[in-house]
Structure formats: C-alpha cells, structure tokens
CSV table of N, CA and C in Angstrom, one decimal:
chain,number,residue,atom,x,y,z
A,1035,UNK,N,54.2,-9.5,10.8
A,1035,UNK,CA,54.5,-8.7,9.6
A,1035,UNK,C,55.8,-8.0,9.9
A,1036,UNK,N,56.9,-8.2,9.0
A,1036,UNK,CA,58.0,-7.7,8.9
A,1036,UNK,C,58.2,-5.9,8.8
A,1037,UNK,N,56.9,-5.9,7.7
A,1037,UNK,CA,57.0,-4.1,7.1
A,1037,UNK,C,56.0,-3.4,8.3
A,1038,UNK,N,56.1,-2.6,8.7
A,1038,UNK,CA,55.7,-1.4,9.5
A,1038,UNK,C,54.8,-0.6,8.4
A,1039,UNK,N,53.7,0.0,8.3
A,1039,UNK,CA,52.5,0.8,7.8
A,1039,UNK,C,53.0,2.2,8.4
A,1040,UNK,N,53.5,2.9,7.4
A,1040,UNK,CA,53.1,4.6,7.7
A,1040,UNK,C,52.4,5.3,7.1
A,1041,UNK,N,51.8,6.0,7.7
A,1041,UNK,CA,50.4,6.8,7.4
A,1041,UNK,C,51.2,8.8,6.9
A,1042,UNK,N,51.6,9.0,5.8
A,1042,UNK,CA,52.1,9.9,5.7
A,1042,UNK,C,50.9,11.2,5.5
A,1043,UNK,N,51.0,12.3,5.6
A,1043,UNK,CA,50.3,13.6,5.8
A,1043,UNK,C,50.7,14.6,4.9
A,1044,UNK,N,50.1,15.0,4.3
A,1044,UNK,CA,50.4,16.2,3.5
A,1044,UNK,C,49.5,17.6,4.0
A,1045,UNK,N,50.5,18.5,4.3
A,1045,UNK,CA,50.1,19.7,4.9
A,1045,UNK,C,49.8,20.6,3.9
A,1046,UNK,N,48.6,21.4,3.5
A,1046,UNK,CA,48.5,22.1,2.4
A,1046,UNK,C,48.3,23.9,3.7
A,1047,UNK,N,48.5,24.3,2.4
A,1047,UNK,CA,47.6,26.1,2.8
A,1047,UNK,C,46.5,26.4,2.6
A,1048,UNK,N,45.9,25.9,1.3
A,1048,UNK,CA,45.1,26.1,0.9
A,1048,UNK,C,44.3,25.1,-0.5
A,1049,UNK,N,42.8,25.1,-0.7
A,1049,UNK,CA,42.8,23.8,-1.8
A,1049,UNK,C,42.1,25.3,-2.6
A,1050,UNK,N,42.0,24.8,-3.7
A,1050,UNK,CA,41.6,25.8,-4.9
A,1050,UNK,C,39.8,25.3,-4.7
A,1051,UNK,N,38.8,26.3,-5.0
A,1051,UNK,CA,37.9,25.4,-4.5
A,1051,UNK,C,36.8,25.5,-6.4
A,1052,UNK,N,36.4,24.3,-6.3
A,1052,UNK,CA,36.1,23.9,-7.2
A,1052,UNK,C,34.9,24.7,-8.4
A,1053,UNK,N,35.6,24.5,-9.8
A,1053,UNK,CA,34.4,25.6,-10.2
A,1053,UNK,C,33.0,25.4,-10.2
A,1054,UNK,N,32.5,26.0,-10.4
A,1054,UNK,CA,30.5,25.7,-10.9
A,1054,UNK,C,30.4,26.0,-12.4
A,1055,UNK,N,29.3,25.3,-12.4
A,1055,UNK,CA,29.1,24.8,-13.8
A,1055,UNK,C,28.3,26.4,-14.1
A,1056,UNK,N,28.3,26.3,-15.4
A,1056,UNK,CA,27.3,27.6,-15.8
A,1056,UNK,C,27.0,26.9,-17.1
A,1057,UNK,N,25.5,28.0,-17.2
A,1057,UNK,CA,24.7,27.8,-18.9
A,1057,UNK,C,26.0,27.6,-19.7
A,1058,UNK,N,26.4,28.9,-19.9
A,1058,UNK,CA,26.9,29.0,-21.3
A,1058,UNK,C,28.0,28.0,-21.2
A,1059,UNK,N,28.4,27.9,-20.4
A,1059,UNK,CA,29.8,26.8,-20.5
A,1059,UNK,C,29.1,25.0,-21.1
A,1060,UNK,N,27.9,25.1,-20.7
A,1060,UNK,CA,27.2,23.5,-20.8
A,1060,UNK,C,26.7,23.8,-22.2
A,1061,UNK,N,26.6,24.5,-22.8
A,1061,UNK,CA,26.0,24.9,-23.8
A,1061,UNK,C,27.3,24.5,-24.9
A,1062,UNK,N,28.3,25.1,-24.4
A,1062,UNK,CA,29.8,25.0,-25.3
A,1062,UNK,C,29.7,23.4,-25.8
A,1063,UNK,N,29.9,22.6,-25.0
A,1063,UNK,CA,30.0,21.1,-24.6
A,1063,UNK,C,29.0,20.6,-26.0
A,1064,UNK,N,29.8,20.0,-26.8
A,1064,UNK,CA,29.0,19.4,-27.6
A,1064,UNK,C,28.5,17.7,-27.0
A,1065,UNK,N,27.3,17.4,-26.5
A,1065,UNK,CA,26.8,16.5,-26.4
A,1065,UNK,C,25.3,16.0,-27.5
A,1066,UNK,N,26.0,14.6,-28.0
A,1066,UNK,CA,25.0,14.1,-28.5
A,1066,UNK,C,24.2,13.2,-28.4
A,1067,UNK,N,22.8,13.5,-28.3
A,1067,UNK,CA,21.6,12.5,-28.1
A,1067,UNK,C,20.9,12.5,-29.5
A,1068,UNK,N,20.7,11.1,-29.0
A,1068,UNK,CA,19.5,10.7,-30.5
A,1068,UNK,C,18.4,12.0,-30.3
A,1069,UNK,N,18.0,12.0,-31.5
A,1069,UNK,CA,16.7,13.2,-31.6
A,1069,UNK,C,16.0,11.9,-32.0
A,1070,UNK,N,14.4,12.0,-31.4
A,1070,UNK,CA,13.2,10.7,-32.4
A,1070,UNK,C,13.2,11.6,-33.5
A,1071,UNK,N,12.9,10.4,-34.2
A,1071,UNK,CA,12.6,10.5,-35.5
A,1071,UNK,C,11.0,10.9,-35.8
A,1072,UNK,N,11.0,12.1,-37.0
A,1072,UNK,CA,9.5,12.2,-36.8
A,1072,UNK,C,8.3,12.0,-36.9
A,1073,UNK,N,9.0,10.8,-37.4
A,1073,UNK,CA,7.4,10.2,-37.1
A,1073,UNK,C,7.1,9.8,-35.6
A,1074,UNK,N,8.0,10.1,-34.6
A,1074,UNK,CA,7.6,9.8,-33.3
A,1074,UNK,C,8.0,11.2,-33.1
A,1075,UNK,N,8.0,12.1,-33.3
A,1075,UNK,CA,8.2,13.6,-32.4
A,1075,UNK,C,6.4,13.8,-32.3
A,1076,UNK,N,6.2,13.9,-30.7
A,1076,UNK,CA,5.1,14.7,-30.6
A,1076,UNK,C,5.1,15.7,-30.2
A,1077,UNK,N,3.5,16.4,-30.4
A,1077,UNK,CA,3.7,18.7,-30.2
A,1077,UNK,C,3.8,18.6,-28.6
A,1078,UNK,N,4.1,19.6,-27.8
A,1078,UNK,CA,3.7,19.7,-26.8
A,1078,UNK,C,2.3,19.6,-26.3
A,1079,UNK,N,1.7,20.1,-27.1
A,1079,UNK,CA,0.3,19.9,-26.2
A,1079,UNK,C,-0.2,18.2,-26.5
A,1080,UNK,N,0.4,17.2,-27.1
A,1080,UNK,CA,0.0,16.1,-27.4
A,1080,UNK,C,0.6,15.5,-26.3
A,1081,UNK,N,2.3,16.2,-25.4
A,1081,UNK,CA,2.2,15.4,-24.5
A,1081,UNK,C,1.8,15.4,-23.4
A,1082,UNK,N,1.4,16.4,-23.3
A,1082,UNK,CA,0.5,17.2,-21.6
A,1082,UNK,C,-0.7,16.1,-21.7
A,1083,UNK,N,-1.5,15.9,-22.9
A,1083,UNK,CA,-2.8,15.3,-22.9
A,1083,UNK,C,-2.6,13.7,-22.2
A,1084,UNK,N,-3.9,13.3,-21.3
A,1084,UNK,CA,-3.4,12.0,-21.1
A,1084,UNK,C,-4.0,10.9,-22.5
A,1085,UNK,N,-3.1,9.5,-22.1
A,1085,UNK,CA,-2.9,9.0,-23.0
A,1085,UNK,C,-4.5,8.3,-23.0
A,1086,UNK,N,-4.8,7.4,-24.1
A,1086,UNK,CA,-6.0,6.7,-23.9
A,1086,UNK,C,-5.7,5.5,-23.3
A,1087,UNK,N,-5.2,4.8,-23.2
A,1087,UNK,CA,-4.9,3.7,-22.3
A,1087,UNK,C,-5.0,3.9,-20.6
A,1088,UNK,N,-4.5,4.8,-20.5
A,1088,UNK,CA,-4.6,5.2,-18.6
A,1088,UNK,C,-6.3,4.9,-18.4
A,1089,UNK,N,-7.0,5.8,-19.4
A,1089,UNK,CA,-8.3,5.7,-19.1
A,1089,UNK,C,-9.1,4.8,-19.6
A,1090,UNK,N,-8.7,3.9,-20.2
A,1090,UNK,CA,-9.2,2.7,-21.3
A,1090,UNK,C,-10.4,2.1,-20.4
A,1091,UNK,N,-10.5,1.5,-19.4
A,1091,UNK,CA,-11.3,0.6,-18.3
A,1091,UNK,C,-12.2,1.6,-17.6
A,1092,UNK,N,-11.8,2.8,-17.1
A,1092,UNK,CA,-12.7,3.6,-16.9
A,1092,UNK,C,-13.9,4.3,-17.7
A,1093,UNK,N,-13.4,4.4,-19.0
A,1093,UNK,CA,-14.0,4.7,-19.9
A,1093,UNK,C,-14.7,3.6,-20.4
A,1094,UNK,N,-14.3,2.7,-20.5
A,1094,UNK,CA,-15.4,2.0,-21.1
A,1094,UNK,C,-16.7,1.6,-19.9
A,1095,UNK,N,-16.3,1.4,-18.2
A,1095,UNK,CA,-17.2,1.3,-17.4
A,1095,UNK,C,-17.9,2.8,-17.6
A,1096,UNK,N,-18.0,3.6,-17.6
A,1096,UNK,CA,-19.0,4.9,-17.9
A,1096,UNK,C,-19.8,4.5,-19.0
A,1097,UNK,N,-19.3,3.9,-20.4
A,1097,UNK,CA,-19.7,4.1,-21.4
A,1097,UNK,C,-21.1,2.9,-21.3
A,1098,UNK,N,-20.7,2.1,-20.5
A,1098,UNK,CA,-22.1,1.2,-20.3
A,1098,UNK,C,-23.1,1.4,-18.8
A,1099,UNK,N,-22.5,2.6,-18.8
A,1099,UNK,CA,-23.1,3.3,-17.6
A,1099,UNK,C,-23.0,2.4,-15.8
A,1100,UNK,N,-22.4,1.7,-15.6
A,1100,UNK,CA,-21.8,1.4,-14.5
A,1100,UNK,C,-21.1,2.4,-13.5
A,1101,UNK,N,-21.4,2.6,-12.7
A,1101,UNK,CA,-21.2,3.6,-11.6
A,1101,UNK,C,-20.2,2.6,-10.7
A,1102,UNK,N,-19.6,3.9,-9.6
A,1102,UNK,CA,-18.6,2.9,-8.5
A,1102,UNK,C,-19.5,2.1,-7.4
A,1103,UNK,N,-20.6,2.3,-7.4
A,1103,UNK,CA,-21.6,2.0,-6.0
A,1103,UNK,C,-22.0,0.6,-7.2
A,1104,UNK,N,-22.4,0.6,-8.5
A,1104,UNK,CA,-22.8,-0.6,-9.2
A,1104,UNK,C,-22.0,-2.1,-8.8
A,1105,UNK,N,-20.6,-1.6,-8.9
A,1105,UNK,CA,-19.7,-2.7,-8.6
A,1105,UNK,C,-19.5,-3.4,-7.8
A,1106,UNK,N,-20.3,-3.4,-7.0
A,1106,UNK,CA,-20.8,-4.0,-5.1
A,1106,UNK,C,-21.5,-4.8,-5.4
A,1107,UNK,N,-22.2,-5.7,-4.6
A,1107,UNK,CA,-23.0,-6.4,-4.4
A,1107,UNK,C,-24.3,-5.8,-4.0
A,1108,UNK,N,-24.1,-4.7,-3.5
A,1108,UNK,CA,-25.7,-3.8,-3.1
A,1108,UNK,C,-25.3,-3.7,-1.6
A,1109,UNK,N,-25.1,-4.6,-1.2
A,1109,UNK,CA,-24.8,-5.1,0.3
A,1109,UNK,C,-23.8,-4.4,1.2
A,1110,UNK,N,-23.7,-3.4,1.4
A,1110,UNK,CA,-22.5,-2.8,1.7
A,1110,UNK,C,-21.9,-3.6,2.5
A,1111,UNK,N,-22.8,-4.0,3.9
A,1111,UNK,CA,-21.9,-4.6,5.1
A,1111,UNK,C,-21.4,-5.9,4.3
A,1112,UNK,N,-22.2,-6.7,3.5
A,1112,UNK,CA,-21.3,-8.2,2.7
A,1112,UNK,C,-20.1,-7.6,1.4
A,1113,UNK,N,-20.1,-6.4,1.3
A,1113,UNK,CA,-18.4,-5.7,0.5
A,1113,UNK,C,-17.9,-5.8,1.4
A,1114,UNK,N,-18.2,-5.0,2.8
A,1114,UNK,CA,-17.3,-4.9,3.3
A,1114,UNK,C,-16.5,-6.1,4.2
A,1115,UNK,N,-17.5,-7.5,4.1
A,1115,UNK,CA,-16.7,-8.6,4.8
A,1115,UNK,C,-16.6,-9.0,3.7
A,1116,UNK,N,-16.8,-9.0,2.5
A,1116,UNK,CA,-15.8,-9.8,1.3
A,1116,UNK,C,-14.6,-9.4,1.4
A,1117,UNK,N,-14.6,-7.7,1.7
A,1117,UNK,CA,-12.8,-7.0,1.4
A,1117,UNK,C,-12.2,-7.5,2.4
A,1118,UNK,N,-12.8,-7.9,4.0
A,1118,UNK,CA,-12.0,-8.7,5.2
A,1118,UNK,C,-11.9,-9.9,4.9
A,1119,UNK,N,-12.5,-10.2,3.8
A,1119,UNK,CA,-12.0,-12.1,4.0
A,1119,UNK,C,-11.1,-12.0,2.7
A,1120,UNK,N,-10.5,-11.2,2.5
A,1120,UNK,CA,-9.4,-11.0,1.7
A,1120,UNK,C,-7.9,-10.7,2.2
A,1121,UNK,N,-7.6,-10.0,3.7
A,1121,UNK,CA,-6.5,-9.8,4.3
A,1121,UNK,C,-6.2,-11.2,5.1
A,1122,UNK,N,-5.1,-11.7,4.9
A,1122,UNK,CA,-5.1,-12.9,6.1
A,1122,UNK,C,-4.0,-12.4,7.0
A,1123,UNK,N,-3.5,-13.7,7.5
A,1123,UNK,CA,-3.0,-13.1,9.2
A,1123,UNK,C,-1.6,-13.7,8.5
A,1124,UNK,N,-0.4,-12.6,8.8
A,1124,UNK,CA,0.9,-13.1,8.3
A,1124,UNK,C,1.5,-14.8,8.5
A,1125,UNK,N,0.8,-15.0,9.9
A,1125,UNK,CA,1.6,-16.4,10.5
A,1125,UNK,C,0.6,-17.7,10.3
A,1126,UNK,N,-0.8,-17.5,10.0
A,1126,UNK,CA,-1.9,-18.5,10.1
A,1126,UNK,C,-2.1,-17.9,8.5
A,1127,UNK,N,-2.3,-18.8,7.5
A,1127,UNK,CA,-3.2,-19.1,6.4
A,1127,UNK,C,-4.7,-18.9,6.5
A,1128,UNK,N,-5.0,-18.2,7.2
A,1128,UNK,CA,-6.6,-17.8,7.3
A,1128,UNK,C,-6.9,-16.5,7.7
A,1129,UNK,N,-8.0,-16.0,6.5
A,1129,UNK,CA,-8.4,-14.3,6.3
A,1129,UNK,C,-8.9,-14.6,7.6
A,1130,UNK,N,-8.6,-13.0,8.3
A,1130,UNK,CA,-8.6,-12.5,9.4
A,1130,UNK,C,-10.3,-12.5,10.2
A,1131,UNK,N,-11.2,-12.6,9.0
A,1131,UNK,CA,-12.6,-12.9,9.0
A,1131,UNK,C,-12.9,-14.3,10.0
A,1132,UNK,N,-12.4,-15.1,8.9
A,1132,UNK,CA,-12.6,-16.5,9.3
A,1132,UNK,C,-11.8,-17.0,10.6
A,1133,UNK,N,-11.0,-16.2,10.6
A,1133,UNK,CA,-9.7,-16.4,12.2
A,1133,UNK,C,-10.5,-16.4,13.2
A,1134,UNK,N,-11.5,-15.5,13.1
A,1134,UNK,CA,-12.6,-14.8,14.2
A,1134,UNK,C,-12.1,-13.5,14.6
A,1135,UNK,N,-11.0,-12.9,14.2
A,1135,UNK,CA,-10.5,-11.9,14.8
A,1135,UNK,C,-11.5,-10.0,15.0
A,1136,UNK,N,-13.1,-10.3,13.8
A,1136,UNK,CA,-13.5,-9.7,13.6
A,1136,UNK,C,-14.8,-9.7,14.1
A,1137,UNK,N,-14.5,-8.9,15.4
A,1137,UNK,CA,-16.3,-8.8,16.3
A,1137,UNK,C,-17.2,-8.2,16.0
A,1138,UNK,N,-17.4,-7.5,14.7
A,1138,UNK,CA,-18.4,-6.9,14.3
A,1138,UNK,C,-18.3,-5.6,13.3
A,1139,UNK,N,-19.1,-5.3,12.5
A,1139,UNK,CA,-19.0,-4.5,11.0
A,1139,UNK,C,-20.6,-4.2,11.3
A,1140,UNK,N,-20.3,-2.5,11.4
A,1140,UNK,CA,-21.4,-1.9,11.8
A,1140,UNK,C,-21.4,-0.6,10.4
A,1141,UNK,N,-22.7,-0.1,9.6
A,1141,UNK,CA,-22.5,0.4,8.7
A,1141,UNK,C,-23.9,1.1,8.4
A,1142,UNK,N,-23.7,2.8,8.8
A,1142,UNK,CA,-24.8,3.5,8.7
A,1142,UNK,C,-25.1,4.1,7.3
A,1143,UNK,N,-26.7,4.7,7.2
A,1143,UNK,CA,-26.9,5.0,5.6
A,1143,UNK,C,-26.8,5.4,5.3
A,1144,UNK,N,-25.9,6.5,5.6
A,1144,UNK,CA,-24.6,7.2,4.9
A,1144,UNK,C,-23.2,6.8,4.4
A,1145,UNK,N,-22.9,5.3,4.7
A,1145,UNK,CA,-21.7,5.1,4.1
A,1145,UNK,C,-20.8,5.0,5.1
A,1146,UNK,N,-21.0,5.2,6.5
A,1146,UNK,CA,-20.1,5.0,7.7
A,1146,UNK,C,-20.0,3.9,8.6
A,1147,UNK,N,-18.5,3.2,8.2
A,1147,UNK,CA,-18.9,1.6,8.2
A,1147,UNK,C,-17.4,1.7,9.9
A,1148,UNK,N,-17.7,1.2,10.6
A,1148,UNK,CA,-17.5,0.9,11.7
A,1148,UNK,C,-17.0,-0.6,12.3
A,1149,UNK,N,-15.8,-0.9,12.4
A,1149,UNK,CA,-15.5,-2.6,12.4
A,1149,UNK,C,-14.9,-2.6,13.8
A,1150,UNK,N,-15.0,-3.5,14.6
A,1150,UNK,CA,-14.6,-3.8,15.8
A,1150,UNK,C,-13.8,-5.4,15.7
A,1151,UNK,N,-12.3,-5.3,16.0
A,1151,UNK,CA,-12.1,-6.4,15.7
A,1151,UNK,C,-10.6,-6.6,17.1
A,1152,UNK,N,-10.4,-7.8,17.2
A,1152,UNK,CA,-9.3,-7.9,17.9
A,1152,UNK,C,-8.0,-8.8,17.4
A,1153,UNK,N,-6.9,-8.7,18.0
A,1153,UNK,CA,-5.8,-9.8,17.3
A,1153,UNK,C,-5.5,-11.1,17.9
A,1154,UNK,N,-5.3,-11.5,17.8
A,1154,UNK,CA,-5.1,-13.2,18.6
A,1154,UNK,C,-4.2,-12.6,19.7
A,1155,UNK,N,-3.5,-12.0,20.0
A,1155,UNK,CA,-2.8,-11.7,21.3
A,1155,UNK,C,-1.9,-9.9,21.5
A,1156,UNK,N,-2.2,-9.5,22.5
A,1156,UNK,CA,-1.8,-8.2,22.4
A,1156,UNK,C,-0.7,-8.1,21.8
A,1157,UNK,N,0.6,-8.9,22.2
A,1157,UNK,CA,1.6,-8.9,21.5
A,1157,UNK,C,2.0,-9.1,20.3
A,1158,UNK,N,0.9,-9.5,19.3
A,1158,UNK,CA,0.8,-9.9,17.8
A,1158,UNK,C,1.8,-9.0,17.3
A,1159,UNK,N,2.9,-9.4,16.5
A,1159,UNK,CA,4.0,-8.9,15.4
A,1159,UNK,C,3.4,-7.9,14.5
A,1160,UNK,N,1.5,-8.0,14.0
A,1160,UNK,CA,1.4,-7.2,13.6
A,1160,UNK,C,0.4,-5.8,14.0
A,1161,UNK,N,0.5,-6.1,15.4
A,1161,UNK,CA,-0.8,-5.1,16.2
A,1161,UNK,C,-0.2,-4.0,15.8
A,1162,UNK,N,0.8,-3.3,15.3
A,1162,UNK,CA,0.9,-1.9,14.6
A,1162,UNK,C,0.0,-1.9,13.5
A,1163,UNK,N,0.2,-3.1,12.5
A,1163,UNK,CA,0.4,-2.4,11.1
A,1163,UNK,C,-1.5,-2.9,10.6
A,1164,UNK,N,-1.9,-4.3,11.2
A,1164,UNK,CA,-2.8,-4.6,11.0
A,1164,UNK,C,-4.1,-4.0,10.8
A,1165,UNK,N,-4.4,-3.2,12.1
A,1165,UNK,CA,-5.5,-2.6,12.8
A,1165,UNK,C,-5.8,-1.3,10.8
A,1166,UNK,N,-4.4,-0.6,10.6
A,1166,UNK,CA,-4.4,0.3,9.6
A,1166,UNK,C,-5.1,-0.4,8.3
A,1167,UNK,N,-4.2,-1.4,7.9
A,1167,UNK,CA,-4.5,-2.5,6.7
A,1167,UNK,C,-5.8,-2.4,6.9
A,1168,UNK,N,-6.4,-2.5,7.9
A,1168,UNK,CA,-8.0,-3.3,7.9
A,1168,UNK,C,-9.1,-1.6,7.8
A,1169,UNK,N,-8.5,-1.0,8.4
A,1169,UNK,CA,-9.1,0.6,8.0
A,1169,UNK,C,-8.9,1.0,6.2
A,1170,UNK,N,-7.5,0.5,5.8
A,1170,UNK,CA,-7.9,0.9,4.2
A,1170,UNK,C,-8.8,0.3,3.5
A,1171,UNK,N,-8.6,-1.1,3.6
A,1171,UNK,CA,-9.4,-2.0,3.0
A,1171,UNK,C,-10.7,-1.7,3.1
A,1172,UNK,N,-11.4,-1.8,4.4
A,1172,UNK,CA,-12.5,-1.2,4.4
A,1172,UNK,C,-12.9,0.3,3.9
A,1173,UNK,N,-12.5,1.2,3.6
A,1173,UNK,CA,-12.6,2.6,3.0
A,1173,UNK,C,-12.7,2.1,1.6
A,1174,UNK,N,-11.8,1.6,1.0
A,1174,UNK,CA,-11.7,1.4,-0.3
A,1174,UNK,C,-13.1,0.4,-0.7
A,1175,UNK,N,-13.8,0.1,0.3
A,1175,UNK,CA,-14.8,-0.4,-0.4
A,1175,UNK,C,-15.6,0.9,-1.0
A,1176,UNK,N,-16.2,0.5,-2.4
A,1176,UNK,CA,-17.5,1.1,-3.1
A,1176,UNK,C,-18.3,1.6,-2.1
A,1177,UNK,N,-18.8,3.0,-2.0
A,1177,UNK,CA,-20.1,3.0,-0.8
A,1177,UNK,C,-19.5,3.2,0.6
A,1178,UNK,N,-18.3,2.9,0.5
A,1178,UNK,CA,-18.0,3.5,2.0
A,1178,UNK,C,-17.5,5.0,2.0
A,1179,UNK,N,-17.4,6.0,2.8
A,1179,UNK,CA,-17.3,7.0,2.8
A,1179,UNK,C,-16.4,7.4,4.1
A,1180,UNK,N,-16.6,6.4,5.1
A,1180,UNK,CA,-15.5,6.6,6.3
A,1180,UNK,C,-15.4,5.4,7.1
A,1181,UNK,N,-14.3,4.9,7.6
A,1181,UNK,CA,-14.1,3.7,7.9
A,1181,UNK,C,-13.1,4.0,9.2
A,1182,UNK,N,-13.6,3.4,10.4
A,1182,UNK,CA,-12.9,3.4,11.5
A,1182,UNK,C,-13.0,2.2,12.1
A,1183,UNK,N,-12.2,1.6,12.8
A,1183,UNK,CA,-11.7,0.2,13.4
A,1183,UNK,C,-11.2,0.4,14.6
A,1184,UNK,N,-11.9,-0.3,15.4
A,1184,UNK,CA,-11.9,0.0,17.1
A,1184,UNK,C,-11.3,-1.6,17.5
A,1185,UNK,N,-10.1,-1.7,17.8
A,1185,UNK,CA,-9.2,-2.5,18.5
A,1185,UNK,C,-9.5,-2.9,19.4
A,1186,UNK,N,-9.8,-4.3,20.2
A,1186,UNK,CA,-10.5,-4.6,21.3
A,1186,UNK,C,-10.2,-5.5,22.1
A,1187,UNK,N,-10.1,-5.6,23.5
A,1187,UNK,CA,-9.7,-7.0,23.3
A,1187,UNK,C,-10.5,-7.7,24.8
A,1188,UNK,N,-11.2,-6.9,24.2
A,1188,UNK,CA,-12.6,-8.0,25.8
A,1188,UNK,C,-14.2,-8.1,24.7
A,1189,UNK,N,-14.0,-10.0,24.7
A,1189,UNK,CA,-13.4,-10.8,25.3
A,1189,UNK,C,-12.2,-11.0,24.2
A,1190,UNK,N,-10.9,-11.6,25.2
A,1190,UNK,CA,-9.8,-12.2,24.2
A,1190,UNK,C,-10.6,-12.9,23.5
A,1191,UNK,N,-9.2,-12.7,22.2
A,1191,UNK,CA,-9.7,-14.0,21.2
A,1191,UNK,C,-9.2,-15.6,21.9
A,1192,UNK,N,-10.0,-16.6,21.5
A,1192,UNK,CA,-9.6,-17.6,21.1
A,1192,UNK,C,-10.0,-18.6,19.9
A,1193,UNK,N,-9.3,-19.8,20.2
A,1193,UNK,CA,-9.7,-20.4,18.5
A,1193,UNK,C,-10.8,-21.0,18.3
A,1194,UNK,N,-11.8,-20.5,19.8
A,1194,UNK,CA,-13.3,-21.2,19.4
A,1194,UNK,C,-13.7,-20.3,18.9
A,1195,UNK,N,-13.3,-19.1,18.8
A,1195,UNK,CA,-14.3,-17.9,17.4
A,1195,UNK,C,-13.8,-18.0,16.1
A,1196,UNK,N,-12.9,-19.2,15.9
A,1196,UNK,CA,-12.8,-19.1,14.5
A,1196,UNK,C,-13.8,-20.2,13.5
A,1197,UNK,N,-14.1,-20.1,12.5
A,1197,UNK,CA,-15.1,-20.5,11.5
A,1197,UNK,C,-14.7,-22.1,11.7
A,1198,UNK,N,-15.7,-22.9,11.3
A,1198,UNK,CA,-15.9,-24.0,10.8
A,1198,UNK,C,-14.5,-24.3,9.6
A,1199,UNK,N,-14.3,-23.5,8.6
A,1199,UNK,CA,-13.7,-23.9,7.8
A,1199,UNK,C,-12.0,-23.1,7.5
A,1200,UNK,N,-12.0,-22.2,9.0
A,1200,UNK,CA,-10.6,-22.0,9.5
A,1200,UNK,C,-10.1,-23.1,10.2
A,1201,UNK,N,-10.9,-23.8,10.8
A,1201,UNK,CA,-10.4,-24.7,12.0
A,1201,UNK,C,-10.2,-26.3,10.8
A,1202,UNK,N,-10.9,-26.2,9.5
A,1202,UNK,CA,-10.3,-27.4,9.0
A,1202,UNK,C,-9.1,-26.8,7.9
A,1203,UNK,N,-8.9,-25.6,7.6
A,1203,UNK,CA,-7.3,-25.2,6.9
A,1203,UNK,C,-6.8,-25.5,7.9
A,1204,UNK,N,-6.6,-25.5,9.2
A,1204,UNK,CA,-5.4,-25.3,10.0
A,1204,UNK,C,-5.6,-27.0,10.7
A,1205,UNK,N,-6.6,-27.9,10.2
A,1205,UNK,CA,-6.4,-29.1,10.6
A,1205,UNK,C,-6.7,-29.3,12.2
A,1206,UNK,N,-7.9,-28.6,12.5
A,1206,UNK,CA,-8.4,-28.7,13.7
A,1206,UNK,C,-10.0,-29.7,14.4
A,1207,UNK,N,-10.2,-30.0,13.1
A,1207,UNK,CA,-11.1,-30.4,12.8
A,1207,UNK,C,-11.3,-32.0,12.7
C-alpha cells in the first residue's frame, strides 16, 4: 500500500456533559400513540383480575371434582417410573429406565420417594445435569412431596441391566 494511515487526535479541555431527561420536559414532547378504542378500553380493576382462560382446565378439573393425587394411577412408585420412563439418555434413544440406569425407587407413606440410580460412566456429558432432571421429574409427580436421588455407582452400569426392549431399540438383540 502506497497511502500511509494516520491516526489524527483531537485534544479537548473539556466535553459539556450531557443533559437528563426530566418530567416536565417529556411531557412538552408531543408523542402519539393509538388510544384503543372503547370498546376495548378496560377499568383498572378488570385488568388486575385474572383472565378466564389461564384458569379454564383447572377449573373445569375442580368442577368435576378431580383432585391432583386423582390424576395418578394410585400407584405412586408406578408415577413415579412412568415419569422416569419419560427422560431418555441424550446419546442412546432409550428412557433412562429401560437403559437400566435406575437401581431402585423407594417411596414412604408420606410422599417421600427416594431413587437410586447410576450413569453408564462416571464421565457421562451429562453426570452434572442429569442426576437434577431426574430429582424434578420425580417431585413433580402427583403425591410426591420430596424427592431425592442418590448417584451411585457400585455396581457399574453395564448393558446387561438394560431391559429386554432397550437392547432391541438399540439392535442388540
């Protein structure tokens, strides 16, 4: 390159420093927004209220008297392996259930459900996030009231603990 780049500098004293906004000045400012029209203006206290739709499904389950415990199977410990045979493993196409990864769902009658499970290898990509995932899920079941998951890993896993019908998704069979 023929041209040379100069980087010129301007030396000041001082910068003026910038004004702030105030009420009355923003007030001056004529801005225009649509106003709704009134047949859609509602009062204030109509919009504090909630709407009927948020509650539409809850309301109607009350109304035929269905409770949160109704919506189970009765079975707590078979909720709570339906809700594990619903997480699968990021890398294998098979809920975490059927993987074998899950040594046992223990659940007292009070609602305190207890799962002992381990990962196919300590190093698993998801041994942070998984062990948590499997503590919500189980809480969120109906009837559970506290859910803890104890991480384990004697004996390791292997693929002879996984189900009959994990070992034919994965073509083992």
């Amino acid at each position: 390159m023929d041209s040379e780049r100069k980087i010129m500098v301007e030396e000041v004293d001082a910068v003026d420093a910038p004004r702030k906004a105030r009420v009355d000045e923003a007030a001056d400012e004529k801005a225009y927004v649509a106003a709704p029209s009134p047949a859609e203006a509602e009062s204030d206290s109509a919009k504090l209220e909630r709407k009927k739709d948020y509650l539409e499904g809850f309301l109607a389950s009350q109304s035929s008297g269905e409770s949160d415990e109704d919506t189970g199977s009765g079975d707590l410990r078979a909720d709570i392996i339906a809700a594990l045979k619903e997480i699968y493993d990021p890398e294998i196409p098979v809920n975490i259930y059927d993987l074998g990864l899950i040594y046992g769902v223990e659940v007292t009658e009070n609602g305190e459900a207890a799962v002992a499970m381990t990962l196919t290898t300590p190093h698993c990509p998801v041994a942070e996030t998984m062990p948590g995932e499997v503590e919500l899920r189980v809480g969120s079941v109906p009837g559970v009231g506290h859910a803890e998951v104890n991480l384990v890993w004697d004996p390791p896993w292997d693929p002879s603990k996984m189900t009959d019908e994990a070992k034919l998704e994965l073509g083992m069979l």
